[in-house]
Each structure stands twice: as structure tokens, then as C-alpha cells.
CSV table of C-alpha atoms in Angstrom, one decimal:
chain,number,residue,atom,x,y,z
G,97,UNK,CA,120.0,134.7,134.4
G,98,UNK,CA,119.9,130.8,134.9
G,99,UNK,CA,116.5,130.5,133.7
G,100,UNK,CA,117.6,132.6,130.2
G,101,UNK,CA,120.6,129.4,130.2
G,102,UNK,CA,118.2,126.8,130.7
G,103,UNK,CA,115.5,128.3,127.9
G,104,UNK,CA,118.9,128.8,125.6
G,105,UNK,CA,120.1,125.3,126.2
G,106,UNK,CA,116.5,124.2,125.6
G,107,UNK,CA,116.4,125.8,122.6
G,108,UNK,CA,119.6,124.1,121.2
G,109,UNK,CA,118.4,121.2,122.3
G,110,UNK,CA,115.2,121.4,120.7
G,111,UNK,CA,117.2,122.3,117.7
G,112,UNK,CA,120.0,119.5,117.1
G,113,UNK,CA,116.4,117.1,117.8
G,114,UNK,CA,114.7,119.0,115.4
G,115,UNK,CA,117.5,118.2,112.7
G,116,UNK,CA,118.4,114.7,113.8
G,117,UNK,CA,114.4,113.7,113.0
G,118,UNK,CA,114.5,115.8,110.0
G,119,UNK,CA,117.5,113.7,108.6
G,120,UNK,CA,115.9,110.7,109.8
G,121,UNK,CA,112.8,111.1,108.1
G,122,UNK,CA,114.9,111.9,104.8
G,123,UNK,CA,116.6,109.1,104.7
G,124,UNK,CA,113.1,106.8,105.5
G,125,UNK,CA,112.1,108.4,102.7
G,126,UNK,CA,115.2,107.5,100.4
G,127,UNK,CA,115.1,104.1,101.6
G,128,UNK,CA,111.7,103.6,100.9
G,129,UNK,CA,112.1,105.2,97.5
G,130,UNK,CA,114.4,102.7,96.4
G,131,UNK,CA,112.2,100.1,98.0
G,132,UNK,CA,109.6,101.1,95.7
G,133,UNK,CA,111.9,101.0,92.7
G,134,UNK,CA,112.5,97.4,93.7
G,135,UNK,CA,109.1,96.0,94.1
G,136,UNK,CA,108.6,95.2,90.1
G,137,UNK,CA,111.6,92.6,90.1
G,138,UNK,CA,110.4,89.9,91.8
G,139,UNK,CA,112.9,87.5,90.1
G,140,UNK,CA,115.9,89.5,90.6
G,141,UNK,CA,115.4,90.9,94.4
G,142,UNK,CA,115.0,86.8,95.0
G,143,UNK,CA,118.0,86.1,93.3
G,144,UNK,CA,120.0,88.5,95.3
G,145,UNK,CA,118.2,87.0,98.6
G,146,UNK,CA,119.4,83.8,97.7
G,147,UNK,CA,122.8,84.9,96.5
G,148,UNK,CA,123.1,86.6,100.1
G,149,UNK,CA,121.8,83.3,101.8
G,150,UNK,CA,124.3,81.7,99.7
G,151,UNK,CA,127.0,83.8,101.0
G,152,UNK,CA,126.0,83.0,104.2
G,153,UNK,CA,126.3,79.7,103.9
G,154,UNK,CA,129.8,79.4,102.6
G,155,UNK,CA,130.6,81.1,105.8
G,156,UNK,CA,129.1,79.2,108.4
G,157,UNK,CA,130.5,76.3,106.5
G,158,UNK,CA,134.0,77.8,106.0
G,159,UNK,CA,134.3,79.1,109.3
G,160,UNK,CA,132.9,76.0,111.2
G,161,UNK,CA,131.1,78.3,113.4
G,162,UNK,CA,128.4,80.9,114.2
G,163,UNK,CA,125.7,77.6,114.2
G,164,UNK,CA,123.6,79.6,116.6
G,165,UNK,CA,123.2,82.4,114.3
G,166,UNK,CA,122.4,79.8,111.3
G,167,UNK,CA,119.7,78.3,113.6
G,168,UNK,CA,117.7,81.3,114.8
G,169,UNK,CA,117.6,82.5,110.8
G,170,UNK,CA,116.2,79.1,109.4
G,171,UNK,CA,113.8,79.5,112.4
G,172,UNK,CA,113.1,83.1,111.2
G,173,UNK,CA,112.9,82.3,107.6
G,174,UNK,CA,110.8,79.0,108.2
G,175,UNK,CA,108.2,81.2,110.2
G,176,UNK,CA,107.7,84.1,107.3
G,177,UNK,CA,107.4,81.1,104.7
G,178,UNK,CA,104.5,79.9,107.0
G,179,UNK,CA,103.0,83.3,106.9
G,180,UNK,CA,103.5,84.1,103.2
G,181,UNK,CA,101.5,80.5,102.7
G,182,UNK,CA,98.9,81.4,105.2
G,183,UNK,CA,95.5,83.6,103.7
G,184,UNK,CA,95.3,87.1,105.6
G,185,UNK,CA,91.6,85.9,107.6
G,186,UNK,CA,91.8,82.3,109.3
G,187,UNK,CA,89.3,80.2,107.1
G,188,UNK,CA,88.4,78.5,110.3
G,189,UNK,CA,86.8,81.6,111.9
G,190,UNK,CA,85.5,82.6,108.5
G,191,UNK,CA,83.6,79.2,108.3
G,192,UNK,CA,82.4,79.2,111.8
G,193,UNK,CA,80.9,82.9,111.0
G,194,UNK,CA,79.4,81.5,107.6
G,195,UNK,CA,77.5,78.9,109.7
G,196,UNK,CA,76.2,80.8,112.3
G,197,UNK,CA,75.0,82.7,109.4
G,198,UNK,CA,73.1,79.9,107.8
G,199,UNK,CA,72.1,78.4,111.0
G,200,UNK,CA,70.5,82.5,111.6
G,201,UNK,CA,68.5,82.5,108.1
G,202,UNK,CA,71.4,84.2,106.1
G,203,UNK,CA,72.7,83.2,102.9
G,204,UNK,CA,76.3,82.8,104.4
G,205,UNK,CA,79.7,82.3,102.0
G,206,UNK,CA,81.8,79.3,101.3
G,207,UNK,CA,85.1,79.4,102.6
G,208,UNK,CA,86.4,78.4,99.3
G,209,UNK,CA,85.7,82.3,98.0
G,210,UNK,CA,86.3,83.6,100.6
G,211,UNK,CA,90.4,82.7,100.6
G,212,UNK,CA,90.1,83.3,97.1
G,213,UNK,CA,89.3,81.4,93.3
G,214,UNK,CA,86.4,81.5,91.6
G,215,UNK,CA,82.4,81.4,93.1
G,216,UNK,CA,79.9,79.3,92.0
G,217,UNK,CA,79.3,80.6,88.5
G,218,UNK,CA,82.9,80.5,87.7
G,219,UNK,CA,82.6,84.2,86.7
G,220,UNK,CA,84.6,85.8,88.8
G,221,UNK,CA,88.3,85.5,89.8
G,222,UNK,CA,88.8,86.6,93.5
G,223,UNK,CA,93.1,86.6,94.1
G,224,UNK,CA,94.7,84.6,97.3
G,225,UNK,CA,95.0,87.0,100.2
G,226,UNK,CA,98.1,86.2,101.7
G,227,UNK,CA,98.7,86.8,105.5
G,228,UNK,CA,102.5,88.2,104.5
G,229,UNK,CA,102.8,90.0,101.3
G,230,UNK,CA,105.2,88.9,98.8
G,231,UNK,CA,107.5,91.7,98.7
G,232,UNK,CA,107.2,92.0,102.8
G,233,UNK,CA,108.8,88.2,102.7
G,234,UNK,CA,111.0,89.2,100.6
G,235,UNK,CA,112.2,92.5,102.9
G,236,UNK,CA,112.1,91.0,106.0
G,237,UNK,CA,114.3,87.6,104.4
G,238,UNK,CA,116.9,89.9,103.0
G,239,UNK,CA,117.2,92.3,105.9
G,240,UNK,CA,117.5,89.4,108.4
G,241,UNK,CA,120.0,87.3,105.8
G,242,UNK,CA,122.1,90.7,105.7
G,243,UNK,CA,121.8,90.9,109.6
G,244,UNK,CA,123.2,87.7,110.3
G,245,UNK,CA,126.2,88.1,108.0
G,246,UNK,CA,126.5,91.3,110.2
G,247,UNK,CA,127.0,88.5,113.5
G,248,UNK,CA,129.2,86.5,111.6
G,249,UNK,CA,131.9,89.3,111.9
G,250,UNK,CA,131.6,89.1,115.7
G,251,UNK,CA,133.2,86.2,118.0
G,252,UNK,CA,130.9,86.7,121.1
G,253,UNK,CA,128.1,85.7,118.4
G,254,UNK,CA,129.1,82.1,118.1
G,255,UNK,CA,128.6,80.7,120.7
G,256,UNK,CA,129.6,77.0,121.3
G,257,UNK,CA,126.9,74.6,120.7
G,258,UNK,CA,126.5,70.9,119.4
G,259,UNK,CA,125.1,71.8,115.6
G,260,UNK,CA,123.7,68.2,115.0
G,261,UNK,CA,121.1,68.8,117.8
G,262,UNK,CA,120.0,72.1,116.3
G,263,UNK,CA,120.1,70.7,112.5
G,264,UNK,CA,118.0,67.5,113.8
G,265,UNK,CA,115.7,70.3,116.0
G,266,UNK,CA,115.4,71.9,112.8
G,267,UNK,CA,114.5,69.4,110.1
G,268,UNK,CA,111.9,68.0,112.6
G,269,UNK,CA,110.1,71.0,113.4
G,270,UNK,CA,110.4,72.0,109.5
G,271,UNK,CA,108.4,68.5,109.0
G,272,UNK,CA,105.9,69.1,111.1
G,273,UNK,CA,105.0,72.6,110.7
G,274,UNK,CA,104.7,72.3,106.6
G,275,UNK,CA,102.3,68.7,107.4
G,276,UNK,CA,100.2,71.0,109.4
G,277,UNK,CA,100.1,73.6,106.6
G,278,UNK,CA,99.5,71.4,104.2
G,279,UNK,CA,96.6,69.6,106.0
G,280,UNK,CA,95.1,73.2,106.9
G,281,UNK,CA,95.2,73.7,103.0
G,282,UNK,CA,93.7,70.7,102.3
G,283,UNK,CA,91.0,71.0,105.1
G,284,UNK,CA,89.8,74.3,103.6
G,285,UNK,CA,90.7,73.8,100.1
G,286,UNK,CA,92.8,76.6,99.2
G,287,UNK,CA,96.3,76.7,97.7
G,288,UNK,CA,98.2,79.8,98.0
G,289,UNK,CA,99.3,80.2,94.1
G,290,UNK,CA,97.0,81.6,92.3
G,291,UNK,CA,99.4,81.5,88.7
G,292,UNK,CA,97.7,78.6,87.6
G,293,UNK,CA,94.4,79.4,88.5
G,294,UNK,CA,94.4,82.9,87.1
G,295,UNK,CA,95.6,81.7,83.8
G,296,UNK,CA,92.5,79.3,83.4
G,297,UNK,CA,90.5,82.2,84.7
G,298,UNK,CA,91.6,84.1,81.7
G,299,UNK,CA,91.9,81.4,79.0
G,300,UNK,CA,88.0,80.3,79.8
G,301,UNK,CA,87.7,84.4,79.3
């Protein structure tokens, strides 16, 4: 008799899990639906990022708190700006593997086509490979801008905290992470718009 309970409640339980990850997947897949719907509009899924961000701002200002929360998303944001600007293979290892394959006898690759542009003839258009896809930057931007309005409605999220430091903290590290970017660009020749690059491509067409 107990063991005909246990396999009963078993059951239910099975059940209620069965339909719990059966309405989760459904709505994954809504969500991703309309994510798809979105990816064409580049200019207006930024322009509601920013308009959020904007929000944002006029509350932390406003409010005169919450500087913690405004910290942690400019260090967010500043790192997925870094990886959107980044190619998806580190030239550096590229180059050292296209060396070692000269230095072997093999006829080895520039690292100029391999992060993208044209090769040597100039027939050929190879597209920058980013290391975070547009649309993912702008996803993971939005979601985290929406997420820190969320703290914002919360007092145990502000904590107390000297906001000059952090703003100081901030610029300086924002200075010297893009001068490191930009030398990395400028080391291996690359730059991560390819707009201007793809329209000469097609004009010398």
C-alpha cells in the first residue's frame, strides 16, 4: 500500500515537472521568436538600448543614489564593448601559428586576412569576425540596462559609497583598456568596421 503512494506521488510529481518544462520551453521559444523578429533593426533595438540607458540615468541622477549599481553596469557594458571590438581568433596566436608555418616550409597566412579585408590580389572581401556578435551586444546591453532599473526599485541595492572614487576608478580604467585596444588594432592592423571597407570592395567591383 505505501509503495502504490510513493509510485502515485511519483507520478504526480513527474507530471507537474513534466508541464513546468513544457511551459518553459514554450515560452524560450516565444521569446526567442520575437528575438528573431528583432534582429533586422539594428538602428531601432539601439535606440531603445539607449533610451533605456537614458532612463537609467535620470534615475541614478534624480535619486542621488544606487552609484553601486551604476558602476558594476558601466563595468559590464565597457567589457562587451571590448569584446564586440575584439576579432573572434586572437591575431597574436594566429601569427605565431603562421610563422611556425613558414619557419616549417609552409606557405603560412598574413594576419591581416586572417581578421578579415582583402588578400593580396584585392579580389576577395573576407568580413571582420567579431569575438561578440552584434546583436549578442546588443541582448546582453539591454537585458543588463533593464536589470539594473529592476535594482533601482530596491533600497538594500544602494548601498552607501563615495561615487567620485568609483567615477575616477571608472574613467581611468575606461582609458586604459580602449589605449590597449587600440594599440592591439594597430599592432595587427585590423579595424573592426568593415562599412567602409566593404563599400570600396564593391565600388572597385
Amino acid at each position: 500500500m505505501m509503495n502504490a503512494d510513493s509510485n502515485l506521488m511519483q507520478d504526480e510529481e513527474d507530471s507537474n515537472e513534466t508541464a513546468f518544462t513544457r511551459k518553459y520551453r514554450e515560452l524560450e521559444k516565444a521569446y526567442q521568436y520575437q528575438l528573431d523578429r528583432l534582429t533586422p533593426y539594428t538602428t531601432y533595438r539601439w535606440l531603445s538600448t539607449s533610451g533605456l540607458i537614458l532612463i537609467f540615468m535620470l534615475r541614478i541622477l534624480l535619486s542621488q543614489g544606487w552609484y553601486i549599481v551604476t558602476y558594476a553596469l558601466g563595468i559590464y557594458l565597457l567589457n562587451l564593448f571590448l569584446s564586440f571590438l575584439q576579432p573572434k581568433f586572437d591575431p597574436s596566436i594566429e601569427q605565431d601559428a603562421a610563422e611556425n608555418e613558414v619557419e616549417e616550409g609552409g606557405p603560412g597566412s598574413s594576419t591581416s586576412n586572417l581578421l578579415g579585408g582583402q588578400n593580396m590580389d584585392g579580389d576577395e572581401f573576407k568580413p571582420f569576425i567579431r569575438r561578440l556578435p552584434e546583436f549578442k551586444f546588443w541582448h546582453s546591453a539591454t537585458r543588463a540596462t533593464i536589470f539594473s532599473l529592476i535594482a533601482t526599485c530596491f533600497e538594500f541595492t544602494d548601498v552607501p559609497v563615495f561615487w567620485p572614487i568609483l567615477l575616477v576608478y571608472f574613467l581611468v580604467l575606461f582609458s586604459i583598456t580602449m589605449r590597449r585596444q587600440i594599440a592591439h588594432m594597430r599592432r595587427y592592423k585590423y579595424v573592426p568596421w568593415d562599412y567602409m571597407r566593404k563599400a570600396r570592395y564593391t565600388g572597385s567591383k
